């Protein structure tokens, strides 16, 4: 009935697989859990994850080459034997005892069902304040009712259920080889094809809060990905639309000059314990403007 697919890169996710296994066993439905290492470098992590093979119906797939999240999800889907796929990022935590049963209740309501995510209420690490503030603000608008108002614009594949025959017609875009925008582009493709997308309140806890420096680097990588995707994605992103407004007003030169002059000062703030989300938005727009 369900194939639970977990792509991972240098992240220990045995506890996630174990908790999902316990719920699946209790439900008594046909299932499998496949964890795929996307070129993980840490032997310790790989060994820890390999423990899932001690659990029934669980597979640990090790790929030595890193092919990226989008391609790994596609590969996992092709390996899956059941009709419904539940794709979960490896830094998730199951904090809902009815997580799988809630998804089973949603089978047949739409070919794509997005469960959502949430974050811890308190951050105890001063080096992770930027990602924490960013996600805390986003969590205020992640209820299913709000996401369903603009379903394709709020798609996150951190935790999602897909009808396999439908998904295999689309797949994640192979051009998304680095971090960022593979989920958003998948949502654009769903909307273009008129495939129904349902958001439900069935979140998982996102544990992988990056340090400020790592999150900023990831954001820069995502913006480079956005640039390579071009017209397919630019008009569907906040940064892309802001960039187009600046270009129409002939103000790109000013934004580029501002970014080159003040980016060191902005990074100092964003690396600190009290980063400004407004400054973060300005930084991203300036960085994107300087890409081309």
mmCIF file with all atom_site columns, N, CA and C in Angstrom, residues 20-81:
data_model
loop_
_atom_site.group_PDB
_atom_site.id
_atom_site.type_symbol
_atom_site.label_atom_id
_atom_site.label_alt_id
_atom_site.label_comp_id
_atom_site.label_asym_id
_atom_site.label_entity_id
_atom_site.label_seq_id
_atom_site.pdbx_PDB_ins_code
_atom_site.Cartn_x
_atom_site.Cartn_y
_atom_site.Cartn_z
_atom_site.occupancy
_atom_site.B_iso_or_equiv
_atom_site.pdbx_formal_charge
_atom_site.auth_seq_id
_atom_site.auth_comp_id
_atom_site.auth_asym_id
_atom_site.auth_atom_id
_atom_site.pdbx_PDB_model_num
ATOM 1   N N  . UNK A 1 20 ? 8.680  5.391  12.209 1.00 0.00 ? 20 UNK A N  1
ATOM 2   C CA . UNK A 1 20 ? 7.756  5.127  11.114 1.00 0.00 ? 20 UNK A CA 1
ATOM 3   C C  . UNK A 1 20 ? 7.457  3.631  11.015 1.00 0.00 ? 20 UNK A C  1
ATOM 4   N N  . UNK A 1 21 ? 8.470  2.820  11.231 1.00 0.00 ? 21 UNK A N  1
ATOM 5   C CA . UNK A 1 21 ? 8.295  1.363  11.214 1.00 0.00 ? 21 UNK A CA 1
ATOM 6   C C  . UNK A 1 21 ? 7.317  0.925  12.292 1.00 0.00 ? 21 UNK A C  1
ATOM 7   N N  . UNK A 1 22 ? 7.440  1.492  13.486 1.00 0.00 ? 22 UNK A N  1
ATOM 8   C CA . UNK A 1 22 ? 6.540  1.131  14.589 1.00 0.00 ? 22 UNK A CA 1
ATOM 9   C C  . UNK A 1 22 ? 5.095  1.471  14.245 1.00 0.00 ? 22 UNK A C  1
ATOM 10  N N  . UNK A 1 23 ? 4.871  2.639  13.665 1.00 0.00 ? 23 UNK A N  1
ATOM 11  C CA . UNK A 1 23 ? 3.509  3.015  13.283 1.00 0.00 ? 23 UNK A CA 1
ATOM 12  C C  . UNK A 1 23 ? 2.975  2.119  12.176 1.00 0.00 ? 23 UNK A C  1
ATOM 13  N N  . UNK A 1 24 ? 3.804  1.823  11.182 1.00 0.00 ? 24 UNK A N  1
ATOM 14  C CA . UNK A 1 24 ? 3.366  0.986  10.070 1.00 0.00 ? 24 UNK A CA 1
ATOM 15  C C  . UNK A 1 24 ? 3.027  -0.425 10.552 1.00 0.00 ? 24 UNK A C  1
ATOM 16  N N  . UNK A 1 25 ? 3.844  -0.968 11.458 1.00 0.00 ? 25 UNK A N  1
ATOM 17  C CA . UNK A 1 25 ? 3.573  -2.301 11.998 1.00 0.00 ? 25 UNK A CA 1
ATOM 18  C C  . UNK A 1 25 ? 2.238  -2.328 12.743 1.00 0.00 ? 25 UNK A C  1
ATOM 19  N N  . UNK A 1 26 ? 1.964  -1.269 13.486 1.00 0.00 ? 26 UNK A N  1
ATOM 20  C CA . UNK A 1 26 ? 0.722  -1.211 14.255 1.00 0.00 ? 26 UNK A CA 1
ATOM 21  C C  . UNK A 1 26 ? -0.500 -1.120 13.346 1.00 0.00 ? 26 UNK A C  1
ATOM 22  N N  . UNK A 1 27 ? -0.339 -0.498 12.188 1.00 0.00 ? 27 UNK A N  1
ATOM 23  C CA . UNK A 1 27 ? -1.463 -0.363 11.263 1.00 0.00 ? 27 UNK A CA 1
ATOM 24  C C  . UNK A 1 27 ? -1.764 -1.669 10.539 1.00 0.00 ? 27 UNK A C  1
ATOM 25  N N  . UNK A 1 28 ? -0.742 -2.486 10.361 1.00 0.00 ? 28 UNK A N  1
ATOM 26  C CA . UNK A 1 28 ? -0.956 -3.777 9.724  1.00 0.00 ? 28 UNK A CA 1
ATOM 27  C C  . UNK A 1 28 ? -1.236 -3.707 8.239  1.00 0.00 ? 28 UNK A C  1
ATOM 28  N N  . UNK A 1 29 ? -0.697 -2.713 7.557  1.00 0.00 ? 29 UNK A N  1
ATOM 29  C CA . UNK A 1 29 ? -0.891 -2.572 6.108  1.00 0.00 ? 29 UNK A CA 1
ATOM 30  C C  . UNK A 1 29 ? 0.412  -2.929 5.390  1.00 0.00 ? 29 UNK A C  1
ATOM 31  N N  . UNK A 1 30 ? 0.342  -3.316 4.117  1.00 0.00 ? 30 UNK A N  1
ATOM 32  C CA . UNK A 1 30 ? 1.570  -3.559 3.357  1.00 0.00 ? 30 UNK A CA 1
ATOM 33  C C  . UNK A 1 30 ? 2.389  -2.265 3.247  1.00 0.00 ? 30 UNK A C  1
ATOM 34  N N  . UNK A 1 31 ? 3.684  -2.357 3.531  1.00 0.00 ? 31 UNK A N  1
ATOM 35  C CA . UNK A 1 31 ? 4.515  -1.153 3.508  1.00 0.00 ? 31 UNK A CA 1
ATOM 36  C C  . UNK A 1 31 ? 5.977  -1.533 3.304  1.00 0.00 ? 31 UNK A C  1
ATOM 37  N N  . UNK A 1 32 ? 6.770  -0.555 2.991  1.00 0.00 ? 32 UNK A N  1
ATOM 38  C CA . UNK A 1 32 ? 8.222  -0.671 2.952  1.00 0.00 ? 32 UNK A CA 1
ATOM 39  C C  . UNK A 1 32 ? 8.809  0.678  3.325  1.00 0.00 ? 32 UNK A C  1
ATOM 40  N N  . UNK A 1 33 ? 10.010 0.661  3.849  1.00 0.00 ? 33 UNK A N  1
ATOM 41  C CA . UNK A 1 33 ? 10.748 1.891  4.153  1.00 0.00 ? 33 UNK A CA 1
ATOM 42  C C  . UNK A 1 33 ? 12.106 1.779  3.465  1.00 0.00 ? 33 UNK A C  1
ATOM 43  N N  . UNK A 1 34 ? 12.423 2.768  2.633  1.00 0.00 ? 34 UNK A N  1
ATOM 44  C CA . UNK A 1 34 ? 13.711 2.774  1.931  1.00 0.00 ? 34 UNK A CA 1
ATOM 45  C C  . UNK A 1 34 ? 14.454 4.052  2.285  1.00 0.00 ? 34 UNK A C  1
ATOM 46  N N  . UNK A 1 35 ? 15.619 3.899  2.862  1.00 0.00 ? 35 UNK A N  1
ATOM 47  C CA . UNK A 1 35 ? 16.517 5.027  3.126  1.00 0.00 ? 35 UNK A CA 1
ATOM 48  C C  . UNK A 1 35 ? 17.621 4.994  2.077  1.00 0.00 ? 35 UNK A C  1
ATOM 49  N N  . UNK A 1 36 ? 17.845 6.112  1.397  1.00 0.00 ? 36 UNK A N  1
ATOM 50  C CA . UNK A 1 36 ? 18.865 6.177  0.350  1.00 0.00 ? 36 UNK A CA 1
ATOM 51  C C  . UNK A 1 36 ? 19.930 7.196  0.714  1.00 0.00 ? 36 UNK A C  1
ATOM 52  N N  . UNK A 1 37 ? 21.161 6.727  0.792  1.00 0.00 ? 37 UNK A N  1
ATOM 53  C CA . UNK A 1 37 ? 22.306 7.613  1.026  1.00 0.00 ? 37 UNK A CA 1
ATOM 54  C C  . UNK A 1 37 ? 22.714 8.250  -0.307 1.00 0.00 ? 37 UNK A C  1
ATOM 55  N N  . UNK A 1 38 ? 22.649 9.566  -0.377 1.00 0.00 ? 38 UNK A N  1
ATOM 56  C CA . UNK A 1 38 ? 23.006 10.278 -1.611 1.00 0.00 ? 38 UNK A CA 1
ATOM 57  C C  . UNK A 1 38 ? 24.478 10.681 -1.569 1.00 0.00 ? 38 UNK A C  1
ATOM 58  N N  . UNK A 1 39 ? 25.353 9.675  -1.665 1.00 0.00 ? 39 UNK A N  1
ATOM 59  C CA . UNK A 1 39 ? 26.784 9.964  -1.655 1.00 0.00 ? 39 UNK A CA 1
ATOM 60  C C  . UNK A 1 39 ? 27.304 10.433 -0.319 1.00 0.00 ? 39 UNK A C  1
ATOM 61  N N  . UNK A 1 40 ? 26.709 9.959  0.767  1.00 0.00 ? 40 UNK A N  1
ATOM 62  C CA . UNK A 1 40 ? 27.163 10.351 2.107  1.00 0.00 ? 40 UNK A CA 1
ATOM 63  C C  . UNK A 1 40 ? 28.638 10.025 2.292  1.00 0.00 ? 40 UNK A C  1
ATOM 64  N N  . UNK A 1 41 ? 29.356 10.923 2.961  1.00 0.00 ? 41 UNK A N  1
ATOM 65  C CA . UNK A 1 41 ? 30.803 10.762 3.155  1.00 0.00 ? 41 UNK A CA 1
ATOM 66  C C  . UNK A 1 41 ? 31.167 10.174 4.513  1.00 0.00 ? 41 UNK A C  1
ATOM 67  N N  . UNK A 1 42 ? 30.271 10.289 5.482  1.00 0.00 ? 42 UNK A N  1
ATOM 68  C CA . UNK A 1 42 ? 30.581 9.870  6.850  1.00 0.00 ? 42 UNK A CA 1
ATOM 69  C C  . UNK A 1 42 ? 30.315 8.377  7.048  1.00 0.00 ? 42 UNK A C  1
ATOM 70  N N  . UNK A 1 43 ? 31.363 7.577  7.272  1.00 0.00 ? 43 UNK A N  1
ATOM 71  C CA . UNK A 1 43 ? 31.154 6.147  7.541  1.00 0.00 ? 43 UNK A CA 1
ATOM 72  C C  . UNK A 1 43 ? 30.312 5.916  8.795  1.00 0.00 ? 43 UNK A C  1
ATOM 73  N N  . UNK A 1 44 ? 30.476 6.775  9.785  1.00 0.00 ? 44 UNK A N  1
ATOM 74  C CA . UNK A 1 44 ? 29.714 6.629  11.029 1.00 0.00 ? 44 UNK A CA 1
ATOM 75  C C  . UNK A 1 44 ? 28.221 6.762  10.752 1.00 0.00 ? 44 UNK A C  1
ATOM 76  N N  . UNK A 1 45 ? 27.865 7.755  9.940  1.00 0.00 ? 45 UNK A N  1
ATOM 77  C CA . UNK A 1 45 ? 26.455 7.973  9.603  1.00 0.00 ? 45 UNK A CA 1
ATOM 78  C C  . UNK A 1 45 ? 25.900 6.807  8.809  1.00 0.00 ? 45 UNK A C  1
ATOM 79  N N  . UNK A 1 46 ? 26.658 6.339  7.832  1.00 0.00 ? 46 UNK A N  1
ATOM 80  C CA . UNK A 1 46 ? 26.204 5.234  6.992  1.00 0.00 ? 46 UNK A CA 1
ATOM 81  C C  . UNK A 1 46 ? 25.978 3.972  7.824  1.00 0.00 ? 46 UNK A C  1
ATOM 82  N N  . UNK A 1 47 ? 26.913 3.696  8.737  1.00 0.00 ? 47 UNK A N  1
ATOM 83  C CA . UNK A 1 47 ? 26.773 2.520  9.605  1.00 0.00 ? 47 UNK A CA 1
ATOM 84  C C  . UNK A 1 47 ? 25.548 2.651  10.504 1.00 0.00 ? 47 UNK A C  1
ATOM 85  N N  . UNK A 1 48 ? 25.341 3.855  11.052 1.00 0.00 ? 48 UNK A N  1
ATOM 86  C CA . UNK A 1 48 ? 24.184 4.080  11.926 1.00 0.00 ? 48 UNK A CA 1
ATOM 87  C C  . UNK A 1 48 ? 22.878 3.885  11.163 1.00 0.00 ? 48 UNK A C  1
ATOM 88  N N  . UNK A 1 49 ? 22.825 4.394  9.942  1.00 0.00 ? 49 UNK A N  1
ATOM 89  C CA . UNK A 1 49 ? 21.608 4.246  9.146  1.00 0.00 ? 49 UNK A CA 1
ATOM 90  C C  . UNK A 1 49 ? 21.385 2.807  8.689  1.00 0.00 ? 49 UNK A C  1
ATOM 91  N N  . UNK A 1 50 ? 22.463 2.065  8.534  1.00 0.00 ? 50 UNK A N  1
ATOM 92  C CA . UNK A 1 50 ? 22.337 0.687  8.040  1.00 0.00 ? 50 UNK A CA 1
ATOM 93  C C  . UNK A 1 50 ? 21.608 -0.207 9.041  1.00 0.00 ? 50 UNK A C  1
ATOM 94  N N  . UNK A 1 51 ? 21.480 0.260  10.277 1.00 0.00 ? 51 UNK A N  1
ATOM 95  C CA . UNK A 1 51 ? 20.748 -0.513 11.291 1.00 0.00 ? 51 UNK A CA 1
ATOM 96  C C  . UNK A 1 51 ? 19.291 -0.722 10.909 1.00 0.00 ? 51 UNK A C  1
ATOM 97  N N  . UNK A 1 52 ? 18.776 0.105  9.992  1.00 0.00 ? 52 UNK A N  1
ATOM 98  C CA . UNK A 1 52 ? 17.358 -0.067 9.630  1.00 0.00 ? 52 UNK A CA 1
ATOM 99  C C  . UNK A 1 52 ? 17.122 -1.411 8.951  1.00 0.00 ? 52 UNK A C  1
ATOM 100 N N  . UNK A 1 53 ? 18.179 -2.025 8.414  1.00 0.00 ? 53 UNK A N  1
ATOM 101 C CA . UNK A 1 53 ? 17.999 -3.329 7.771  1.00 0.00 ? 53 UNK A CA 1
ATOM 102 C C  . UNK A 1 53 ? 17.660 -4.424 8.787  1.00 0.00 ? 53 UNK A C  1
ATOM 103 N N  . UNK A 1 54 ? 17.823 -4.100 10.074 1.00 0.00 ? 54 UNK A N  1
ATOM 104 C CA . UNK A 1 54 ? 17.400 -5.040 11.118 1.00 0.00 ? 54 UNK A CA 1
ATOM 105 C C  . UNK A 1 54 ? 15.887 -5.023 11.301 1.00 0.00 ? 54 UNK A C  1
ATOM 106 N N  . UNK A 1 55 ? 15.237 -3.997 10.754 1.00 0.00 ? 55 UNK A N  1
ATOM 107 C CA . UNK A 1 55 ? 13.785 -3.863 10.863 1.00 0.00 ? 55 UNK A CA 1
ATOM 108 C C  . UNK A 1 55 ? 13.129 -4.524 9.655  1.00 0.00 ? 55 UNK A C  1
ATOM 109 N N  . UNK A 1 56 ? 11.979 -5.140 9.864  1.00 0.00 ? 56 UNK A N  1
ATOM 110 C CA . UNK A 1 56 ? 11.279 -5.789 8.761  1.00 0.00 ? 56 UNK A CA 1
ATOM 111 C C  . UNK A 1 56 ? 10.825 -4.759 7.717  1.00 0.00 ? 56 UNK A C  1
ATOM 112 N N  . UNK A 1 57 ? 10.871 -5.159 6.463  1.00 0.00 ? 57 UNK A N  1
ATOM 113 C CA . UNK A 1 57 ? 10.401 -4.352 5.330  1.00 0.00 ? 57 UNK A CA 1
ATOM 114 C C  . UNK A 1 57 ? 11.200 -3.065 5.144  1.00 0.00 ? 57 UNK A C  1
ATOM 115 N N  . UNK A 1 58 ? 12.434 -3.048 5.606  1.00 0.00 ? 58 UNK A N  1
ATOM 116 C CA . UNK A 1 58 ? 13.254 -1.838 5.508  1.00 0.00 ? 58 UNK A CA 1
ATOM 117 C C  . UNK A 1 58 ? 14.506 -2.101 4.665  1.00 0.00 ? 58 UNK A C  1
ATOM 118 N N  . UNK A 1 59 ? 14.836 -1.132 3.815  1.00 0.00 ? 59 UNK A N  1
ATOM 119 C CA . UNK A 1 59 ? 15.966 -1.240 2.897  1.00 0.00 ? 59 UNK A CA 1
ATOM 120 C C  . UNK A 1 59 ? 16.865 -0.024 3.067  1.00 0.00 ? 59 UNK A C  1
ATOM 121 N N  . UNK A 1 60 ? 18.180 -0.266 3.035  1.00 0.00 ? 60 UNK A N  1
ATOM 122 C CA . UNK A 1 60 ? 19.155 0.829  3.088  1.00 0.00 ? 60 UNK A CA 1
ATOM 123 C C  . UNK A 1 60 ? 19.935 0.815  1.780  1.00 0.00 ? 60 UNK A C  1
ATOM 124 N N  . UNK A 1 61 ? 19.687 1.816  0.958  1.00 0.00 ? 61 UNK A N  1
ATOM 125 C CA . UNK A 1 61 ? 20.318 1.908  -0.360 1.00 0.00 ? 61 UNK A CA 1
ATOM 126 C C  . UNK A 1 61 ? 21.473 2.898  -0.269 1.00 0.00 ? 61 UNK A C  1
ATOM 127 N N  . UNK A 1 62 ? 22.671 2.460  -0.645 1.00 0.00 ? 62 UNK A N  1
ATOM 128 C CA . UNK A 1 62 ? 23.859 3.319  -0.542 1.00 0.00 ? 62 UNK A CA 1
ATOM 129 C C  . UNK A 1 62 ? 24.339 3.683  -1.941 1.00 0.00 ? 62 UNK A C  1
ATOM 130 N N  . UNK A 1 63 ? 24.290 4.952  -2.247 1.00 0.00 ? 63 UNK A N  1
ATOM 131 C CA . UNK A 1 63 ? 24.834 5.459  -3.514 1.00 0.00 ? 63 UNK A CA 1
ATOM 132 C C  . UNK A 1 63 ? 26.122 6.218  -3.194 1.00 0.00 ? 63 UNK A C  1
ATOM 133 N N  . UNK A 1 64 ? 27.216 5.825  -3.816 1.00 0.00 ? 64 UNK A N  1
ATOM 134 C CA . UNK A 1 64 ? 28.498 6.463  -3.538 1.00 0.00 ? 64 UNK A CA 1
ATOM 135 C C  . UNK A 1 64 ? 28.603 7.849  -4.166 1.00 0.00 ? 64 UNK A C  1
ATOM 136 N N  . UNK A 1 65 ? 27.901 8.046  -5.276 1.00 0.00 ? 65 UNK A N  1
ATOM 137 C CA . UNK A 1 65 ? 27.938 9.333  -5.971 1.00 0.00 ? 65 UNK A CA 1
ATOM 138 C C  . UNK A 1 65 ? 26.801 10.228 -5.494 1.00 0.00 ? 65 UNK A C  1
ATOM 139 N N  . UNK A 1 66 ? 27.096 11.495 -5.251 1.00 0.00 ? 66 UNK A N  1
ATOM 140 C CA . UNK A 1 66 ? 26.059 12.455 -4.871 1.00 0.00 ? 66 UNK A CA 1
ATOM 141 C C  . UNK A 1 66 ? 25.368 12.971 -6.134 1.00 0.00 ? 66 UNK A C  1
ATOM 142 N N  . UNK A 1 67 ? 24.054 12.757 -6.216 1.00 0.00 ? 67 UNK A N  1
ATOM 143 C CA . UNK A 1 67 ? 23.311 13.193 -7.400 1.00 0.00 ? 67 UNK A CA 1
ATOM 144 C C  . UNK A 1 67 ? 22.296 14.285 -7.082 1.00 0.00 ? 67 UNK A C  1
ATOM 145 N N  . UNK A 1 68 ? 22.177 14.654 -5.814 1.00 0.00 ? 68 UNK A N  1
ATOM 146 C CA . UNK A 1 68 ? 21.269 15.717 -5.425 1.00 0.00 ? 68 UNK A CA 1
ATOM 147 C C  . UNK A 1 68 ? 19.928 15.187 -4.953 1.00 0.00 ? 68 UNK A C  1
ATOM 148 N N  . UNK A 1 69 ? 19.223 16.047 -4.213 1.00 0.00 ? 69 UNK A N  1
ATOM 149 C CA . UNK A 1 69 ? 17.962 15.642 -3.583 1.00 0.00 ? 69 UNK A CA 1
ATOM 150 C C  . UNK A 1 69 ? 16.897 15.283 -4.610 1.00 0.00 ? 69 UNK A C  1
ATOM 151 N N  . UNK A 1 70 ? 16.745 16.102 -5.649 1.00 0.00 ? 70 UNK A N  1
ATOM 152 C CA . UNK A 1 70 ? 15.697 15.861 -6.640 1.00 0.00 ? 70 UNK A CA 1
ATOM 153 C C  . UNK A 1 70 ? 15.883 14.502 -7.305 1.00 0.00 ? 70 UNK A C  1
ATOM 154 N N  . UNK A 1 71 ? 17.097 14.217 -7.775 1.00 0.00 ? 71 UNK A N  1
ATOM 155 C CA . UNK A 1 71 ? 17.365 12.949 -8.458 1.00 0.00 ? 71 UNK A CA 1
ATOM 156 C C  . UNK A 1 71 ? 17.245 11.762 -7.508 1.00 0.00 ? 71 UNK A C  1
ATOM 157 N N  . UNK A 1 72 ? 17.640 11.951 -6.252 1.00 0.00 ? 72 UNK A N  1
ATOM 158 C CA . UNK A 1 72 ? 17.532 10.860 -5.276 1.00 0.00 ? 72 UNK A CA 1
ATOM 159 C C  . UNK A 1 72 ? 16.074 10.531 -4.993 1.00 0.00 ? 72 UNK A C  1
ATOM 160 N N  . UNK A 1 73 ? 15.238 11.548 -4.880 1.00 0.00 ? 73 UNK A N  1
ATOM 161 C CA . UNK A 1 73 ? 13.802 11.292 -4.708 1.00 0.00 ? 73 UNK A CA 1
ATOM 162 C C  . UNK A 1 73 ? 13.241 10.525 -5.900 1.00 0.00 ? 73 UNK A C  1
ATOM 163 N N  . UNK A 1 74 ? 13.635 10.915 -7.096 1.00 0.00 ? 74 UNK A N  1
ATOM 164 C CA . UNK A 1 74 ? 13.177 10.206 -8.297 1.00 0.00 ? 74 UNK A CA 1
ATOM 165 C C  . UNK A 1 74 ? 13.626 8.752  -8.281 1.00 0.00 ? 74 UNK A C  1
ATOM 166 N N  . UNK A 1 75 ? 14.870 8.531  -7.888 1.00 0.00 ? 75 UNK A N  1
ATOM 167 C CA . UNK A 1 75 ? 15.408 7.185  -7.839 1.00 0.00 ? 75 UNK A CA 1
ATOM 168 C C  . UNK A 1 75 ? 14.655 6.333  -6.814 1.00 0.00 ? 75 UNK A C  1
ATOM 169 N N  . UNK A 1 76 ? 14.392 6.907  -5.664 1.00 0.00 ? 76 UNK A N  1
ATOM 170 C CA . UNK A 1 76 ? 13.637 6.197  -4.639 1.00 0.00 ? 76 UNK A CA 1
ATOM 171 C C  . UNK A 1 76 ? 12.241 5.816  -5.147 1.00 0.00 ? 76 UNK A C  1
ATOM 172 N N  . UNK A 1 77 ? 11.596 6.741  -5.837 1.00 0.00 ? 77 UNK A N  1
ATOM 173 C CA . UNK A 1 77 ? 10.256 6.464  -6.370 1.00 0.00 ? 77 UNK A CA 1
ATOM 174 C C  . UNK A 1 77 ? 10.277 5.314  -7.365 1.00 0.00 ? 77 UNK A C  1
ATOM 175 N N  . UNK A 1 78 ? 11.319 5.260  -8.179 1.00 0.00 ? 78 UNK A N  1
ATOM 176 C CA . UNK A 1 78 ? 11.418 4.166  -9.153 1.00 0.00 ? 78 UNK A CA 1
ATOM 177 C C  . UNK A 1 78 ? 11.653 2.827  -8.477 1.00 0.00 ? 78 UNK A C  1
ATOM 178 N N  . UNK A 1 79 ? 12.279 2.834  -7.297 1.00 0.00 ? 79 UNK A N  1
ATOM 179 C CA . UNK A 1 79 ? 12.537 1.608  -6.541 1.00 0.00 ? 79 UNK A CA 1
ATOM 180 C C  . UNK A 1 79 ? 11.293 1.132  -5.790 1.00 0.00 ? 79 UNK A C  1
ATOM 181 N N  . UNK A 1 80 ? 10.374 2.032  -5.496 1.00 0.00 ? 80 UNK A N  1
ATOM 182 C CA . UNK A 1 80 ? 9.229  1.723  -4.637 1.00 0.00 ? 80 UNK A CA 1
ATOM 183 C C  . UNK A 1 80 ? 8.296  0.711  -5.297 1.00 0.00 ? 80 UNK A C  1
ATOM 184 N N  . UNK A 1 81 ? 7.743  -0.181 -4.498 1.00 0.00 ? 81 UNK A N  1
ATOM 185 C CA . UNK A 1 81 ? 6.866  -1.226 -5.043 1.00 0.00 ? 81 UNK A CA 1
ATOM 186 C C  . UNK A 1 81 ? 5.390  -0.942 -4.843 1.00 0.00 ? 81 UNK A C  1
#
